[in-house]
mmCIF file of N, CA and C in Angstrom:
data_model
loop_
_atom_site.group_PDB
_atom_site.id
_atom_site.type_symbol
_atom_site.label_atom_id
_atom_site.label_comp_id
_atom_site.label_asym_id
_atom_site.label_seq_id
_atom_site.Cartn_x
_atom_site.Cartn_y
_atom_site.Cartn_z
ATOM 1 N N UNK A 21 -37.551 39.585 -17.930
ATOM 2 C CA UNK A 21 -36.842 39.794 -16.718
ATOM 3 C C UNK A 21 -35.479 39.042 -16.774
ATOM 4 N N UNK A 22 -34.425 39.733 -16.417
ATOM 5 C CA UNK A 22 -33.102 39.103 -16.491
ATOM 6 C C UNK A 22 -32.928 38.226 -15.281
ATOM 7 N N UNK A 23 -32.303 37.053 -15.490
ATOM 8 C CA UNK A 23 -31.972 36.205 -14.357
ATOM 9 C C UNK A 23 -30.530 36.543 -13.912
ATOM 10 N N UNK A 24 -30.329 36.488 -12.617
ATOM 11 C CA UNK A 24 -29.007 36.779 -12.079
ATOM 12 C C UNK A 24 -28.198 35.445 -12.034
ATOM 13 N N UNK A 25 -26.969 35.523 -12.425
ATOM 14 C CA UNK A 25 -26.157 34.268 -12.292
ATOM 15 C C UNK A 25 -25.795 34.106 -10.848
ATOM 16 N N UNK A 26 -25.241 32.926 -10.565
ATOM 17 C CA UNK A 26 -24.794 32.615 -9.232
ATOM 18 C C UNK A 26 -23.692 33.587 -8.836
ATOM 19 N N UNK A 27 -22.809 33.850 -9.686
ATOM 20 C CA UNK A 27 -21.639 34.768 -9.410
ATOM 21 C C UNK A 27 -22.130 36.095 -9.107
ATOM 22 N N UNK A 28 -23.078 36.588 -9.927
ATOM 23 C CA UNK A 28 -23.672 37.992 -9.707
ATOM 24 C C UNK A 28 -24.396 38.051 -8.381
ATOM 25 N N UNK A 29 -25.116 37.010 -8.052
ATOM 26 C CA UNK A 29 -25.778 37.033 -6.777
ATOM 27 C C UNK A 29 -24.819 37.068 -5.635
ATOM 28 N N UNK A 30 -23.726 36.270 -5.655
ATOM 29 C CA UNK A 30 -22.722 36.245 -4.554
ATOM 30 C C UNK A 30 -22.058 37.584 -4.512
ATOM 31 N N UNK A 31 -21.814 38.235 -5.677
ATOM 32 C CA UNK A 31 -21.121 39.525 -5.710
ATOM 33 C C UNK A 31 -22.074 40.573 -5.012
ATOM 34 N N UNK A 32 -23.351 40.508 -5.348
ATOM 35 C CA UNK A 32 -24.280 41.509 -4.798
ATOM 36 C C UNK A 32 -24.403 41.225 -3.299
ATOM 37 N N UNK A 33 -24.503 39.933 -2.886
ATOM 38 C CA UNK A 33 -24.516 39.705 -1.416
ATOM 39 C C UNK A 33 -23.309 40.069 -0.676
ATOM 40 N N UNK A 34 -22.086 39.915 -1.310
ATOM 41 C CA UNK A 34 -20.858 40.369 -0.686
ATOM 42 C C UNK A 34 -20.879 41.887 -0.511
ATOM 43 N N UNK A 35 -21.386 42.634 -1.555
ATOM 44 C CA UNK A 35 -21.435 44.014 -1.470
ATOM 45 C C UNK A 35 -22.391 44.532 -0.352
ATOM 46 N N UNK A 36 -23.537 43.780 -0.196
ATOM 47 C CA UNK A 36 -24.505 44.077 0.882
ATOM 48 C C UNK A 36 -23.838 43.862 2.184
ATOM 49 N N UNK A 37 -23.151 42.697 2.375
ATOM 50 C CA UNK A 37 -22.465 42.412 3.664
ATOM 51 C C UNK A 37 -21.336 43.501 3.938
ATOM 52 N N UNK A 38 -20.696 43.919 2.926
ATOM 53 C CA UNK A 38 -19.663 45.017 3.118
ATOM 54 C C UNK A 38 -20.331 46.296 3.585
ATOM 55 N N UNK A 39 -21.500 46.630 3.000
ATOM 56 C CA UNK A 39 -22.184 47.910 3.366
ATOM 57 C C UNK A 39 -22.609 47.841 4.929
ATOM 58 N N UNK A 40 -23.112 46.701 5.254
ATOM 59 C CA UNK A 40 -23.549 46.529 6.660
ATOM 60 C C UNK A 40 -22.327 46.600 7.539
ATOM 61 N N UNK A 41 -21.337 45.883 7.254
ATOM 62 C CA UNK A 41 -20.117 46.009 8.095
ATOM 63 C C UNK A 41 -19.490 47.335 8.108
ATOM 64 N N UNK A 42 -19.436 48.000 6.921
ATOM 65 C CA UNK A 42 -18.871 49.419 6.829
ATOM 66 C C UNK A 42 -19.683 50.353 7.708
ATOM 67 N N UNK A 43 -21.043 50.214 7.718
ATOM 68 C CA UNK A 43 -21.876 51.159 8.503
ATOM 69 C C UNK A 43 -21.468 50.997 9.938
ATOM 70 N N UNK A 44 -21.023 49.908 10.385
ATOM 71 C CA UNK A 44 -20.611 49.707 11.791
ATOM 72 C C UNK A 44 -19.461 50.640 12.108
ATOM 73 N N UNK A 45 -18.497 50.780 11.210
ATOM 74 C CA UNK A 45 -17.275 51.559 11.459
ATOM 75 C C UNK A 45 -17.630 53.031 11.598
ATOM 76 N N UNK A 46 -18.811 53.494 11.162
ATOM 77 C CA UNK A 46 -19.141 54.920 11.261
ATOM 78 C C UNK A 46 -19.490 55.324 12.711
ATOM 79 N N UNK A 47 -19.965 54.400 13.543
ATOM 80 C CA UNK A 47 -20.348 54.682 14.854
ATOM 81 C C UNK A 47 -19.202 54.562 15.857
ATOM 82 N N UNK A 48 -18.215 53.736 15.520
ATOM 83 C CA UNK A 48 -17.095 53.512 16.540
ATOM 84 C C UNK A 48 -15.810 53.519 15.683
ATOM 85 N N UNK A 49 -14.708 53.527 16.386
ATOM 86 C CA UNK A 49 -13.409 53.463 15.718
ATOM 87 C C UNK A 49 -13.295 52.115 15.021
ATOM 88 N N UNK A 50 -12.495 52.033 13.952
ATOM 89 C CA UNK A 50 -12.332 50.796 13.197
ATOM 90 C C UNK A 50 -11.758 49.670 14.155
ATOM 91 N N UNK A 51 -12.256 48.500 13.899
ATOM 92 C CA UNK A 51 -11.860 47.339 14.687
ATOM 93 C C UNK A 51 -11.078 46.429 13.891
ATOM 94 N N UNK A 52 -10.323 45.476 14.538
ATOM 95 C CA UNK A 52 -9.444 44.516 13.897
ATOM 96 C C UNK A 52 -10.233 43.201 13.835
ATOM 97 N N UNK A 53 -11.038 43.060 12.709
ATOM 98 C CA UNK A 53 -11.744 41.839 12.526
ATOM 99 C C UNK A 53 -11.830 41.525 10.977
ATOM 100 N N UNK A 54 -12.091 40.311 10.667
ATOM 101 C CA UNK A 54 -12.275 39.921 9.303
ATOM 102 C C UNK A 54 -13.767 39.485 9.123
ATOM 103 N N UNK A 55 -14.251 39.722 7.883
ATOM 104 C CA UNK A 55 -15.549 39.243 7.629
ATOM 105 C C UNK A 55 -15.643 38.530 6.239
ATOM 106 N N UNK A 56 -16.595 37.629 6.182
ATOM 107 C CA UNK A 56 -16.781 36.883 4.899
ATOM 108 C C UNK A 56 -18.226 36.540 4.737
ATOM 109 N N UNK A 57 -18.743 36.846 3.480
ATOM 110 C CA UNK A 57 -20.122 36.479 3.167
ATOM 111 C C UNK A 57 -20.242 34.957 3.254
ATOM 112 N N UNK A 58 -21.358 34.439 3.827
ATOM 113 C CA UNK A 58 -21.640 33.059 3.926
ATOM 114 C C UNK A 58 -22.830 32.697 3.082
ATOM 115 N N UNK A 59 -23.959 33.354 3.227
ATOM 116 C CA UNK A 59 -25.155 33.031 2.601
ATOM 117 C C UNK A 59 -26.181 34.077 2.814
ATOM 118 N N UNK A 60 -27.369 34.007 2.217
ATOM 119 C CA UNK A 60 -28.530 34.866 2.451
ATOM 120 C C UNK A 60 -29.682 34.068 3.010
ATOM 121 N N UNK A 61 -30.259 34.517 4.077
ATOM 122 C CA UNK A 61 -31.398 33.825 4.692
ATOM 123 C C UNK A 61 -32.664 33.964 3.809
ATOM 124 N N UNK A 62 -33.626 33.156 4.014
ATOM 125 C CA UNK A 62 -34.922 33.159 3.260
ATOM 126 C C UNK A 62 -35.592 34.507 3.417
ATOM 127 N N UNK A 63 -35.391 35.205 4.560
ATOM 128 C CA UNK A 63 -36.058 36.489 4.836
ATOM 129 C C UNK A 63 -35.154 37.745 4.327
ATOM 130 N N UNK A 64 -34.110 37.422 3.691
ATOM 131 C CA UNK A 64 -33.258 38.482 3.078
ATOM 132 C C UNK A 64 -32.081 38.955 4.024
ATOM 133 N N UNK A 65 -32.051 38.403 5.253
ATOM 134 C CA UNK A 65 -30.947 38.791 6.080
ATOM 135 C C UNK A 65 -29.624 38.097 5.490
ATOM 136 N N UNK A 66 -28.486 38.749 5.807
ATOM 137 C CA UNK A 66 -27.264 38.155 5.252
ATOM 138 C C UNK A 66 -26.523 37.479 6.369
ATOM 139 N N UNK A 67 -25.984 36.320 6.064
ATOM 140 C CA UNK A 67 -25.180 35.506 6.972
ATOM 141 C C UNK A 67 -23.703 35.849 6.707
ATOM 142 N N UNK A 68 -22.977 36.517 7.692
ATOM 143 C CA UNK A 68 -21.673 36.872 7.474
ATOM 144 C C UNK A 68 -20.789 36.314 8.695
ATOM 145 N N UNK A 69 -19.738 35.774 8.290
ATOM 146 C CA UNK A 69 -18.775 35.097 9.317
ATOM 147 C C UNK A 69 -17.799 36.267 9.779
ATOM 148 N N UNK A 70 -17.794 36.600 11.013
ATOM 149 C CA UNK A 70 -16.889 37.561 11.632
ATOM 150 C C UNK A 70 -15.812 36.773 12.439
ATOM 151 N N UNK A 71 -14.528 37.098 12.184
ATOM 152 C CA UNK A 71 -13.481 36.471 12.859
ATOM 153 C C UNK A 71 -12.639 37.555 13.649
ATOM 154 N N UNK A 72 -12.300 37.245 14.882
ATOM 155 C CA UNK A 72 -11.461 38.125 15.789
ATOM 156 C C UNK A 72 -10.509 37.270 16.531
ATOM 157 N N UNK A 73 -9.534 37.957 17.074
ATOM 158 C CA UNK A 73 -8.610 37.310 18.026
ATOM 159 C C UNK A 73 -9.176 37.512 19.430
ATOM 160 N N UNK A 74 -9.478 36.340 20.087
ATOM 161 C CA UNK A 74 -9.980 36.446 21.538
ATOM 162 C C UNK A 74 -8.734 36.501 22.465
ATOM 163 N N UNK A 75 -8.748 37.469 23.311
ATOM 164 C CA UNK A 75 -7.622 37.655 24.281
ATOM 165 C C UNK A 75 -7.483 36.618 25.351
ATOM 166 N N UNK A 76 -8.675 36.038 25.725
ATOM 167 C CA UNK A 76 -8.690 34.925 26.831
ATOM 168 C C UNK A 76 -8.171 33.643 26.237
ATOM 169 N N UNK A 77 -8.654 33.325 25.032
ATOM 170 C CA UNK A 77 -8.227 32.058 24.432
ATOM 171 C C UNK A 77 -6.936 32.156 23.684
ATOM 172 N N UNK A 78 -6.556 33.348 23.348
ATOM 173 C CA UNK A 78 -5.348 33.662 22.484
ATOM 174 C C UNK A 78 -5.438 32.870 21.224
ATOM 175 N N UNK A 79 -6.661 32.904 20.653
ATOM 176 C CA UNK A 79 -6.949 32.214 19.366
ATOM 177 C C UNK A 79 -7.850 33.070 18.538
ATOM 178 N N UNK A 80 -7.859 32.805 17.155
ATOM 179 C CA UNK A 80 -8.879 33.430 16.326
ATOM 180 C C UNK A 80 -10.147 32.621 16.481
ATOM 181 N N UNK A 81 -11.203 33.334 16.693
ATOM 182 C CA UNK A 81 -12.574 32.690 16.762
ATOM 183 C C UNK A 81 -13.557 33.386 15.891
ATOM 184 N N UNK A 82 -14.532 32.659 15.434
ATOM 185 C CA UNK A 82 -15.511 33.150 14.469
ATOM 186 C C UNK A 82 -17.019 32.941 14.953
ATOM 187 N N UNK A 83 -17.810 33.765 14.487
ATOM 188 C CA UNK A 83 -19.254 33.711 14.711
ATOM 189 C C UNK A 83 -19.993 34.106 13.381
ATOM 190 N N UNK A 84 -20.943 33.312 13.068
ATOM 191 C CA UNK A 84 -21.749 33.623 11.875
ATOM 192 C C UNK A 84 -22.990 34.462 12.303
ATOM 193 N N UNK A 85 -23.129 35.673 11.805
ATOM 194 C CA UNK A 85 -24.269 36.479 12.107
ATOM 195 C C UNK A 85 -25.505 35.929 11.534
ATOM 196 N N UNK A 86 -26.658 36.219 12.214
ATOM 197 C CA UNK A 86 -27.981 35.822 11.706
ATOM 198 C C UNK A 86 -28.019 34.344 11.660
ATOM 199 N N UNK A 87 -27.388 33.634 12.645
ATOM 200 C CA UNK A 87 -27.403 32.174 12.705
ATOM 201 C C UNK A 87 -27.631 31.831 14.177
ATOM 202 N N UNK A 88 -27.979 30.688 14.467
ATOM 203 C CA UNK A 88 -28.263 30.259 15.881
ATOM 204 C C UNK A 88 -27.044 30.336 16.772
ATOM 205 N N UNK A 89 -27.186 30.039 17.961
ATOM 206 C CA UNK A 89 -26.111 29.917 18.916
ATOM 207 C C UNK A 89 -25.727 31.366 19.506
ATOM 208 N N UNK A 90 -26.673 32.139 19.695
ATOM 209 C CA UNK A 90 -26.541 33.512 20.276
ATOM 210 C C UNK A 90 -27.677 33.621 21.360
ATOM 211 N N UNK A 91 -27.356 33.808 22.630
ATOM 212 C CA UNK A 91 -28.364 34.051 23.602
ATOM 213 C C UNK A 91 -28.057 35.315 24.304
ATOM 214 N N UNK A 92 -29.137 36.012 24.671
ATOM 215 C CA UNK A 92 -28.992 37.295 25.372
ATOM 216 C C UNK A 92 -30.051 37.337 26.535
ATOM 217 N N UNK A 93 -29.701 38.036 27.499
ATOM 218 C CA UNK A 93 -30.631 38.317 28.652
ATOM 219 C C UNK A 93 -30.559 39.776 28.998
ATOM 220 N N UNK A 94 -31.651 40.453 29.257
ATOM 221 C CA UNK A 94 -31.630 41.911 29.636
ATOM 222 C C UNK A 94 -30.744 42.133 30.845
ATOM 223 N N UNK A 95 -30.045 43.227 30.794
ATOM 224 C CA UNK A 95 -29.237 43.752 31.936
ATOM 225 C C UNK A 95 -29.197 45.166 31.871
ATOM 226 N N UNK A 96 -29.071 45.954 32.958
ATOM 227 C CA UNK A 96 -29.125 47.381 32.906
ATOM 228 C C UNK A 96 -28.103 47.972 31.921
ATOM 229 N N UNK A 97 -28.634 48.733 30.927
ATOM 230 C CA UNK A 97 -27.773 49.345 29.908
ATOM 231 C C UNK A 97 -27.580 48.493 28.707
ATOM 232 N N UNK A 98 -28.130 47.282 28.642
ATOM 233 C CA UNK A 98 -27.926 46.500 27.450
ATOM 234 C C UNK A 98 -28.331 45.081 27.757
ATOM 235 N N UNK A 99 -27.601 44.088 27.152
ATOM 236 C CA UNK A 99 -27.862 42.678 27.311
ATOM 237 C C UNK A 99 -26.574 41.891 27.600
ATOM 238 N N UNK A 100 -26.601 40.833 28.499
ATOM 239 C CA UNK A 100 -25.497 39.964 28.641
ATOM 240 C C UNK A 100 -25.650 38.907 27.484
ATOM 241 N N UNK A 101 -24.595 38.587 26.809
ATOM 242 C CA UNK A 101 -24.724 37.643 25.764
ATOM 243 C C UNK A 101 -23.943 36.386 26.020
ATOM 244 N N UNK A 102 -24.389 35.351 25.396
ATOM 245 C CA UNK A 102 -23.682 34.007 25.422
ATOM 246 C C UNK A 102 -23.637 33.567 23.971
ATOM 247 N N UNK A 103 -22.383 33.399 23.467
ATOM 248 C CA UNK A 103 -22.166 33.054 22.062
ATOM 249 C C UNK A 103 -21.444 31.721 21.992
ATOM 250 N N UNK A 104 -21.833 30.889 21.099
ATOM 251 C CA UNK A 104 -21.093 29.721 20.723
ATOM 252 C C UNK A 104 -20.295 30.079 19.485
ATOM 253 N N UNK A 105 -18.984 29.989 19.652
ATOM 254 C CA UNK A 105 -18.053 30.369 18.587
ATOM 255 C C UNK A 105 -17.130 29.229 18.267
ATOM 256 N N UNK A 106 -16.433 29.252 17.130
ATOM 257 C CA UNK A 106 -15.526 28.143 16.745
ATOM 258 C C UNK A 106 -14.236 28.784 16.294
ATOM 259 N N UNK A 107 -13.208 27.925 16.437
ATOM 260 C CA UNK A 107 -11.844 28.244 15.916
ATOM 261 C C UNK A 107 -11.639 27.769 14.590
ATOM 262 N N UNK A 108 -10.527 27.884 14.005
ATOM 263 C CA UNK A 108 -10.159 27.456 12.654
ATOM 264 C C UNK A 108 -10.208 25.924 12.605
ATOM 265 N N UNK A 109 -10.025 25.192 13.718
ATOM 266 C CA UNK A 109 -10.016 23.753 13.686
ATOM 267 C C UNK A 109 -11.471 23.172 13.910
ATOM 268 N N UNK A 110 -12.409 24.080 14.060
ATOM 269 C CA UNK A 110 -13.811 23.627 14.267
ATOM 270 C C UNK A 110 -14.138 23.358 15.715
ATOM 271 N N UNK A 111 -13.201 23.618 16.656
ATOM 272 C CA UNK A 111 -13.515 23.480 18.110
ATOM 273 C C UNK A 111 -14.432 24.587 18.520
ATOM 274 N N UNK A 112 -15.378 24.275 19.431
ATOM 275 C CA UNK A 112 -16.373 25.310 19.772
ATOM 276 C C UNK A 112 -16.106 25.771 21.172
ATOM 277 N N UNK A 113 -16.343 27.032 21.501
ATOM 278 C CA UNK A 113 -16.276 27.608 22.797
ATOM 279 C C UNK A 113 -17.457 28.361 23.129
ATOM 280 N N UNK A 114 -17.716 28.623 24.359
ATOM 281 C CA UNK A 114 -18.815 29.499 24.828
ATOM 282 C C UNK A 114 -18.162 30.710 25.350
ATOM 283 N N UNK A 115 -18.563 31.900 24.789
ATOM 284 C CA UNK A 115 -18.048 33.242 25.240
ATOM 285 C C UNK A 115 -19.168 34.017 25.797
ATOM 286 N N UNK A 116 -18.962 34.794 26.888
ATOM 287 C CA UNK A 116 -19.864 35.681 27.491
ATOM 288 C C UNK A 116 -19.441 37.141 27.237
ATOM 289 N N UNK A 117 -20.380 37.948 26.885
ATOM 290 C CA UNK A 117 -20.004 39.330 26.670
ATOM 291 C C UNK A 117 -21.235 40.220 26.966
ATOM 292 N N UNK A 118 -21.162 41.441 26.455
ATOM 293 C CA UNK A 118 -22.156 42.457 26.819
ATOM 294 C C UNK A 118 -22.452 43.284 25.485
ATOM 295 N N UNK A 119 -23.815 43.379 25.198
ATOM 296 C CA UNK A 119 -24.355 44.213 24.130
ATOM 297 C C UNK A 119 -24.831 45.510 24.760
ATOM 298 N N UNK A 120 -24.330 46.665 24.414
ATOM 299 C CA UNK A 120 -24.834 47.932 24.951
ATOM 300 C C UNK A 120 -26.103 48.216 24.197
ATOM 301 N N UNK A 121 -26.980 49.004 24.808
ATOM 302 C CA UNK A 121 -28.211 49.520 24.188
ATOM 303 C C UNK A 121 -29.175 48.396 24.043
ATOM 304 N N UNK A 122 -30.211 48.656 23.165
ATOM 305 C CA UNK A 122 -31.333 47.684 22.976
ATOM 306 C C UNK A 122 -31.134 47.045 21.606
ATOM 307 N N UNK A 123 -30.515 45.848 21.633
ATOM 308 C CA UNK A 123 -30.322 45.139 20.386
ATOM 309 C C UNK A 123 -31.619 44.628 19.709
ATOM 310 N N UNK A 124 -32.656 44.680 20.470
ATOM 311 C CA UNK A 124 -33.973 44.236 19.989
ATOM 312 C C UNK A 124 -34.500 45.269 18.977
ATOM 313 N N UNK A 125 -33.935 46.441 18.830
ATOM 314 C CA UNK A 125 -34.497 47.490 17.937
ATOM 315 C C UNK A 125 -33.905 47.362 16.554
ATOM 316 N N UNK A 126 -33.274 46.226 16.253
ATOM 317 C CA UNK A 126 -32.721 45.874 14.920
ATOM 318 C C UNK A 126 -31.740 46.982 14.438
ATOM 319 N N UNK A 127 -30.870 47.403 15.352
ATOM 320 C CA UNK A 127 -29.730 48.274 15.054
ATOM 321 C C UNK A 127 -28.590 47.389 14.673
ATOM 322 N N UNK A 128 -28.255 47.218 13.413
ATOM 323 C CA UNK A 128 -27.209 46.296 13.015
ATOM 324 C C UNK A 128 -25.841 46.720 13.522
ATOM 325 N N UNK A 129 -25.662 48.038 13.687
ATOM 326 C CA UNK A 129 -24.353 48.480 14.226
ATOM 327 C C UNK A 129 -24.156 48.049 15.670
ATOM 328 N N UNK A 130 -25.241 48.159 16.473
ATOM 329 C CA UNK A 130 -25.165 47.684 17.922
ATOM 330 C C UNK A 130 -24.870 46.138 17.922
ATOM 331 N N UNK A 131 -25.615 45.503 17.079
ATOM 332 C CA UNK A 131 -25.524 44.049 16.957
ATOM 333 C C UNK A 131 -24.119 43.592 16.696
ATOM 334 N N UNK A 132 -23.553 44.144 15.573
ATOM 335 C CA UNK A 132 -22.234 43.854 15.184
ATOM 336 C C UNK A 132 -21.143 44.253 16.173
ATOM 337 N N UNK A 133 -21.338 45.410 16.815
ATOM 338 C CA UNK A 133 -20.426 45.856 17.859
ATOM 339 C C UNK A 133 -20.455 44.910 18.966
ATOM 340 N N UNK A 134 -21.632 44.426 19.408
ATOM 341 C CA UNK A 134 -21.606 43.433 20.423
ATOM 342 C C UNK A 134 -20.923 42.132 20.127
ATOM 343 N N UNK A 135 -21.122 41.663 18.881
ATOM 344 C CA UNK A 135 -20.459 40.451 18.458
ATOM 345 C C UNK A 135 -19.050 40.571 18.446
ATOM 346 N N UNK A 136 -18.514 41.706 17.893
ATOM 347 C CA UNK A 136 -17.095 41.894 17.820
ATOM 348 C C UNK A 136 -16.437 42.084 19.236
ATOM 349 N N UNK A 137 -17.117 42.801 20.041
ATOM 350 C CA UNK A 137 -16.692 42.915 21.530
ATOM 351 C C UNK A 137 -16.596 41.568 22.129
ATOM 352 N N UNK A 138 -17.576 40.792 22.011
ATOM 353 C CA UNK A 138 -17.581 39.463 22.627
ATOM 354 C C UNK A 138 -16.533 38.586 21.977
ATOM 355 N N UNK A 139 -16.430 38.584 20.671
ATOM 356 C CA UNK A 139 -15.329 37.793 20.048
ATOM 357 C C UNK A 139 -13.950 38.182 20.563
ATOM 358 N N UNK A 140 -13.715 39.480 20.706
ATOM 359 C CA UNK A 140 -12.438 39.987 21.083
ATOM 360 C C UNK A 140 -12.103 39.820 22.635
ATOM 361 N N UNK A 141 -13.049 40.064 23.424
ATOM 362 C CA UNK A 141 -12.800 40.004 24.831
ATOM 363 C C UNK A 141 -13.811 39.285 25.714
ATOM 364 N N UNK A 142 -14.733 38.548 25.065
ATOM 365 C CA UNK A 142 -15.627 37.764 25.833
ATOM 366 C C UNK A 142 -15.005 36.610 26.578
ATOM 367 N N UNK A 143 -15.382 36.514 27.780
ATOM 368 C CA UNK A 143 -14.705 35.432 28.645
ATOM 369 C C UNK A 143 -15.321 34.072 28.471
ATOM 370 N N UNK A 144 -14.498 33.001 28.564
ATOM 371 C CA UNK A 144 -15.009 31.673 28.518
ATOM 372 C C UNK A 144 -15.503 31.344 29.882
ATOM 373 N N UNK A 145 -16.072 30.114 29.998
ATOM 374 C CA UNK A 145 -16.629 29.604 31.336
ATOM 375 C C UNK A 145 -15.536 29.731 32.370
ATOM 376 N N UNK A 146 -14.345 29.462 31.982
ATOM 377 C CA UNK A 146 -13.178 29.416 32.908
ATOM 378 C C UNK A 146 -12.917 30.837 33.535
ATOM 379 N N UNK A 147 -13.114 31.831 32.771
ATOM 380 C CA UNK A 147 -12.807 33.266 33.132
ATOM 381 C C UNK A 147 -14.022 34.044 33.434
ATOM 382 N N UNK A 148 -15.218 33.672 33.103
ATOM 383 C CA UNK A 148 -16.380 34.468 33.397
ATOM 384 C C UNK A 148 -16.564 34.811 34.825
ATOM 385 N N UNK A 149 -16.769 36.130 35.052
ATOM 386 C CA UNK A 149 -16.912 36.642 36.372
ATOM 387 C C UNK A 149 -15.646 36.993 37.130
ATOM 388 N N UNK A 150 -14.520 36.710 36.553
ATOM 389 C CA UNK A 150 -13.218 37.017 37.126
ATOM 390 C C UNK A 150 -12.617 38.347 36.659
ATOM 391 N N UNK A 151 -11.652 38.770 37.311
ATOM 392 C CA UNK A 151 -10.855 39.946 36.843
ATOM 393 C C UNK A 151 -9.556 39.505 36.355
ATOM 394 N N UNK A 152 -9.024 40.280 35.520
ATOM 395 C CA UNK A 152 -7.664 40.007 34.968
ATOM 396 C C UNK A 152 -7.622 40.275 33.527
#
């Protein structure tokens, strides 16, 4: 049995992350975000860092998928979300957003869509519940 080098493993994981992210683009129009492979979980899920510009903070913020600091609560038509995100300086913010559909059905496209929506336009505590 051939052993995989560390570089081969990271290349394979990067390709897997790209396939997951690319599948997201098939359901919706392309979005303006960056992604970077971080690690693979023990159960095989991929940790990917997604970065977007948040309109309320007017800053680039990031969230690592398949990592803690994501809370959801059922709401008609989907789930209200609460994400802990960070900027390039490591400062953390709480963002509130909305995931359409049933994210509990392991649909990676819905999950990624909700993360990107929240990163782009999720409101902070200061703006949550307001209009503007």
